[in-house]
Coordinates of C-alpha atoms in Angstrom, one line a residue:
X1 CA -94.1 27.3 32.8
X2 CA -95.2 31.0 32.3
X3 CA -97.5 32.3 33.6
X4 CA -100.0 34.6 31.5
X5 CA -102.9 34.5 33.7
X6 CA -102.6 34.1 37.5
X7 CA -104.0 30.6 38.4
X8 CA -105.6 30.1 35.0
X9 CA -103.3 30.5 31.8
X10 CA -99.4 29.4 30.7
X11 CA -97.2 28.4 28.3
X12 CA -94.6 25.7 28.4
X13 CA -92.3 24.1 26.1
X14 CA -91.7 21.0 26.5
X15 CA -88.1 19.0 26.6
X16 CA -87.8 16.4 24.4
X17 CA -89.1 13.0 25.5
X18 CA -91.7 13.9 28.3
X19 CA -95.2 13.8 27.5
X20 CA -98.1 15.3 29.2
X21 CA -101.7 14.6 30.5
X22 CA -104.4 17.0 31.6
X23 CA -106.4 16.4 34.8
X24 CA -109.1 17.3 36.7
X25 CA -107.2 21.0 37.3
X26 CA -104.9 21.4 34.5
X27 CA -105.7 20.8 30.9
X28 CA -103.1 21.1 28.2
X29 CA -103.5 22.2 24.3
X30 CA -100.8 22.0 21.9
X31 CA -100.9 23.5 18.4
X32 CA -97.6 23.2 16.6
X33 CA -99.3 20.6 14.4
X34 CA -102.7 22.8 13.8
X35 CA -101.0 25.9 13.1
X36 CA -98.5 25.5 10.9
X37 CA -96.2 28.4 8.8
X38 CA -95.4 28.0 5.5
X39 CA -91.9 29.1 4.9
X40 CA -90.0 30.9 1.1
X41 CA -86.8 30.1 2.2
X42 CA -85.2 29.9 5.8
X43 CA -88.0 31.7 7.7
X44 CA -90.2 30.4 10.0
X45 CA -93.1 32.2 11.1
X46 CA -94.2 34.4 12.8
X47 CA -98.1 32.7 12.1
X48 CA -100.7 34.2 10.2
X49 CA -103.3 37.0 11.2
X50 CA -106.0 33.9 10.6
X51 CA -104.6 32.2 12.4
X52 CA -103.6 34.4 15.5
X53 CA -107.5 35.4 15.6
X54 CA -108.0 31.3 15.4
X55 CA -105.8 30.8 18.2
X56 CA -107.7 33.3 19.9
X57 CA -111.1 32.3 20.0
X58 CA -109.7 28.9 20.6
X59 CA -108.6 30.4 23.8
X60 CA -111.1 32.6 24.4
X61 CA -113.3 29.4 24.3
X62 CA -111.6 27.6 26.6
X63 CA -111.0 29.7 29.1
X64 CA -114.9 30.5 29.2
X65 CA -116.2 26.9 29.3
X66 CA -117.8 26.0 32.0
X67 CA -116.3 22.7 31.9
X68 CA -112.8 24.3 32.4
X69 CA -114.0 27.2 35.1
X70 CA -112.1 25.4 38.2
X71 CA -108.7 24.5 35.6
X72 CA -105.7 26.0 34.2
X73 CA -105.0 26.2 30.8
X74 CA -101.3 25.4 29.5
X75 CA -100.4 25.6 25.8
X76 CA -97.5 23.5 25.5
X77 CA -95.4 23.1 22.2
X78 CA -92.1 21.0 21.1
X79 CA -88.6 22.8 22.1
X80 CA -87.6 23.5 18.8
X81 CA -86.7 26.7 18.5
X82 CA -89.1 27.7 15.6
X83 CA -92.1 26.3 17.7
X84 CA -91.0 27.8 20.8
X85 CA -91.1 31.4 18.9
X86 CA -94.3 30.8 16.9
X87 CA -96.5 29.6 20.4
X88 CA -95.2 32.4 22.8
X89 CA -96.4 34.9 19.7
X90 CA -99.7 33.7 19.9
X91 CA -100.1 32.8 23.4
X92 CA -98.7 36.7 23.8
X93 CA -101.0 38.1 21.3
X94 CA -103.7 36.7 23.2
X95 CA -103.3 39.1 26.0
X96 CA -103.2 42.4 23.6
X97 CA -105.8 41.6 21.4
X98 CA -108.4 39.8 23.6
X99 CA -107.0 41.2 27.1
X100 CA -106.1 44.6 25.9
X101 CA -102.8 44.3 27.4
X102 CA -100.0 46.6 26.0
X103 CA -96.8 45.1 23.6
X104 CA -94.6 45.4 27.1
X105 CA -97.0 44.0 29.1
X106 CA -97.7 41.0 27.1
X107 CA -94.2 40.4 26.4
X108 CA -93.1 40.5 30.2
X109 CA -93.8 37.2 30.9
X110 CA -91.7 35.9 28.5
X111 CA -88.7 38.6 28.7
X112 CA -86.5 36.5 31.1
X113 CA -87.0 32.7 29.2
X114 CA -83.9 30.9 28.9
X115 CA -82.8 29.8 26.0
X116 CA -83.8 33.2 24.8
X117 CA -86.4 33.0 21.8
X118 CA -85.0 32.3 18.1
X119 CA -85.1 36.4 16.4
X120 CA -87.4 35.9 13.2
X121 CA -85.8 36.5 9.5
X122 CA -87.2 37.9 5.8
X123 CA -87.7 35.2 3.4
X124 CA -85.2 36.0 1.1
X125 CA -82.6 33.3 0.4
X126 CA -79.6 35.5 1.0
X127 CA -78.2 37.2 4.5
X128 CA -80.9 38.6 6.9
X129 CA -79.7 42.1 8.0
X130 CA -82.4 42.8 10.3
X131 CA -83.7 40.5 13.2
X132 CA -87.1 41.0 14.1
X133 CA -88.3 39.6 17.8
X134 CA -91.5 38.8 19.7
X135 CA -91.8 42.3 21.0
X136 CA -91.9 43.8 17.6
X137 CA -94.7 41.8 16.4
X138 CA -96.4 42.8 19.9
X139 CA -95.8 46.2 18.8
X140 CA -96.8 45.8 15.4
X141 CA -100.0 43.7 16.2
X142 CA -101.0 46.3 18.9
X143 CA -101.0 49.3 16.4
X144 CA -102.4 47.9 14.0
X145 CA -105.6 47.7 16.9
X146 CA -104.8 51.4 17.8
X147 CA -105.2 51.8 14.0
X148 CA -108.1 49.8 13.6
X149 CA -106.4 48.2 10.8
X150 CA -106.9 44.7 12.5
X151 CA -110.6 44.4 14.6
X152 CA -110.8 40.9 16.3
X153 CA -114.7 41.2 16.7
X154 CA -115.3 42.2 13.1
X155 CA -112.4 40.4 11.6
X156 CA -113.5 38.4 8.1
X157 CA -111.5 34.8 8.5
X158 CA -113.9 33.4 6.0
X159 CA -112.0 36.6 3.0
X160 CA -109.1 36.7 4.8
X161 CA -108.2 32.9 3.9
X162 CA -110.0 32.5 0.9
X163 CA -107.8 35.2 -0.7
X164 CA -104.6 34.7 1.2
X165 CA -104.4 31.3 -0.7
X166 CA -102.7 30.9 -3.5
X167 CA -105.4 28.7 -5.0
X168 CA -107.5 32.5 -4.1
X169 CA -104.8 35.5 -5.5
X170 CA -102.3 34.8 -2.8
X171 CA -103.4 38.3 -1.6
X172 CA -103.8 40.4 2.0
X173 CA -105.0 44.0 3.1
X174 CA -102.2 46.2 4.4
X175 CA -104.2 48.6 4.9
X176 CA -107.7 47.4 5.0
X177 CA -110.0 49.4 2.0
X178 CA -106.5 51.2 1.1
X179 CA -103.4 48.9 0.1
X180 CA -103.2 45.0 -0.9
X181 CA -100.1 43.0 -1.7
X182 CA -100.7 40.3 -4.1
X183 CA -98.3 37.8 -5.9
X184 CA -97.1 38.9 -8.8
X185 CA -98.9 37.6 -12.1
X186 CA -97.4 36.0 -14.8
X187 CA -98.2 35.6 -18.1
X188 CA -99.9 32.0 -18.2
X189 CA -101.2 30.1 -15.6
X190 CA -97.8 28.1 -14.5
X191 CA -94.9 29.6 -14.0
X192 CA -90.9 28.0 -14.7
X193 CA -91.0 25.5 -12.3
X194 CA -95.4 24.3 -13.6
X195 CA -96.8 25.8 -10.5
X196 CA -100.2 27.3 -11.0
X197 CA -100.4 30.7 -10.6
X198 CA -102.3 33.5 -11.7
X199 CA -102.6 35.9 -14.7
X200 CA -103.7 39.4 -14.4
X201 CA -106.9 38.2 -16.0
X202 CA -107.6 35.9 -12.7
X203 CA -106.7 39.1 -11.0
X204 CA -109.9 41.5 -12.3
X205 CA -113.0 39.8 -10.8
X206 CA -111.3 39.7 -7.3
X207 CA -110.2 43.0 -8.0
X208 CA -113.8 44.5 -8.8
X209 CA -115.1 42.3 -6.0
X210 CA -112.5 44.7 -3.8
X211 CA -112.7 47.7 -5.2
X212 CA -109.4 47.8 -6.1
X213 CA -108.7 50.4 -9.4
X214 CA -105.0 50.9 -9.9
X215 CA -101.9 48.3 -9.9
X216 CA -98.8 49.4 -9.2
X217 CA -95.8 46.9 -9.8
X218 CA -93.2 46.8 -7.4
X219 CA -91.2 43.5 -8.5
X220 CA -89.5 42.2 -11.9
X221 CA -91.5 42.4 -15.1
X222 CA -93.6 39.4 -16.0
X223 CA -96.5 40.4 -17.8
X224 CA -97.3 42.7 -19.9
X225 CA -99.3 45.7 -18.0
X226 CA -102.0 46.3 -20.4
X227 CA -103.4 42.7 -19.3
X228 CA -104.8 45.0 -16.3

């Protein structure tokens, strides 16, 4: 196991086959079935800002009850490759955004695990050309803090969900109050292959909820822009 807090918190894949109890000292979570990525193509994660900040308080929680004071905490997860990279992101990010530890230091711990983690892809279908790892969604994660473009104590889970859905826009803040990405509209509300989505029309009232004023297209054209 690895050790993220001395005496009190690890992480630990598990080999396939063995199964796990907690006791009267140890008490083991798993969440590969309760956070779960939703993948394009061949990518796999890493896991949503909900539900890093989910995982979070989760933790936070347990590591504060009183009924776990005298216990350490282990968040196992299958050995597949994809879980073993999604878990150690979240069990990392715990140290930087609730600890305040720094990318390097939360990504120490895990520097030396063998086999070494599975490098994360875009979700294109074609040939990845870039590799991104745990450290650099540390990094990322941590300046976005600096930048106070992502504040775990004032962090909206309740907007951040309800428009990251696609039944909601299928939208996030880049930049919070500056920059959203949203899925492109089409014309009517299913698109080639009868899967609802959105015309610009759905898009307005969220829009004007945000304060959002001006649209700028970045993909292939689908609807006609006066819609807006």
């Amino acid at each position: 196991a690895v050790e993220l807090i001395k005496d009190k918190f690890y992480w630990m894949p598990l080999a396939r086959g063995r199964t796990v109890s907690s006791s009267a000292t140890t008490v083991y979570f798993c969440t590969d079935d309760k956070f779960q990525y939703e993948p394009f193509n061949q990518d796999f994660g890493p896991l949503t800002l909900g539900m890093t900040w989910r995982y979070c308080k989760l933790v936070e929680h347990q590591l504060s009850s009183t009924a776990h004071r005298q216990t350490r905490l282990v968040h196992f997860c299958s050995s597949d490759p994809r879980d073993r990279a999604n878990t150690a992101v979240l069990a990392a990010a715990y140290l930087v955004v609730v600890l305040g530890r720094s990318a390097e230091e939360a990504w120490a711990p895990f520097a030396h695990v063998q086999p070494p983690f599975q490098p994360y892809r875009d979700a294109s279908g074609g040939r990845c050309t870039y590799r991104m790892t745990i450290y650099d969604c540390l990094q990322g994660l941590a300046y976005a803090m600096k930048l106070g473009w992502f504040d775990y104590s004032n962090f909206n889970i309740a907007e951040y969900e309800q428009y990251g859905s696609v039944e909601g826009g299928d939208a996030n803040w880049i930049v919070p109050g500056k920059f959203l990405a949203f899925a492109g509209p089409f014309p009517s509300n299913r698109d080639d292959d009868n899967f609802p989505v959105f015309t610009p029309e759905d898009y307005v009232p969220i829009f004007r909820t945000l304060g959002i004023h001006l649209v700028v297209r970045l993909n292939h054209v689908q609807y006609d822009r006066n819609r807006f």
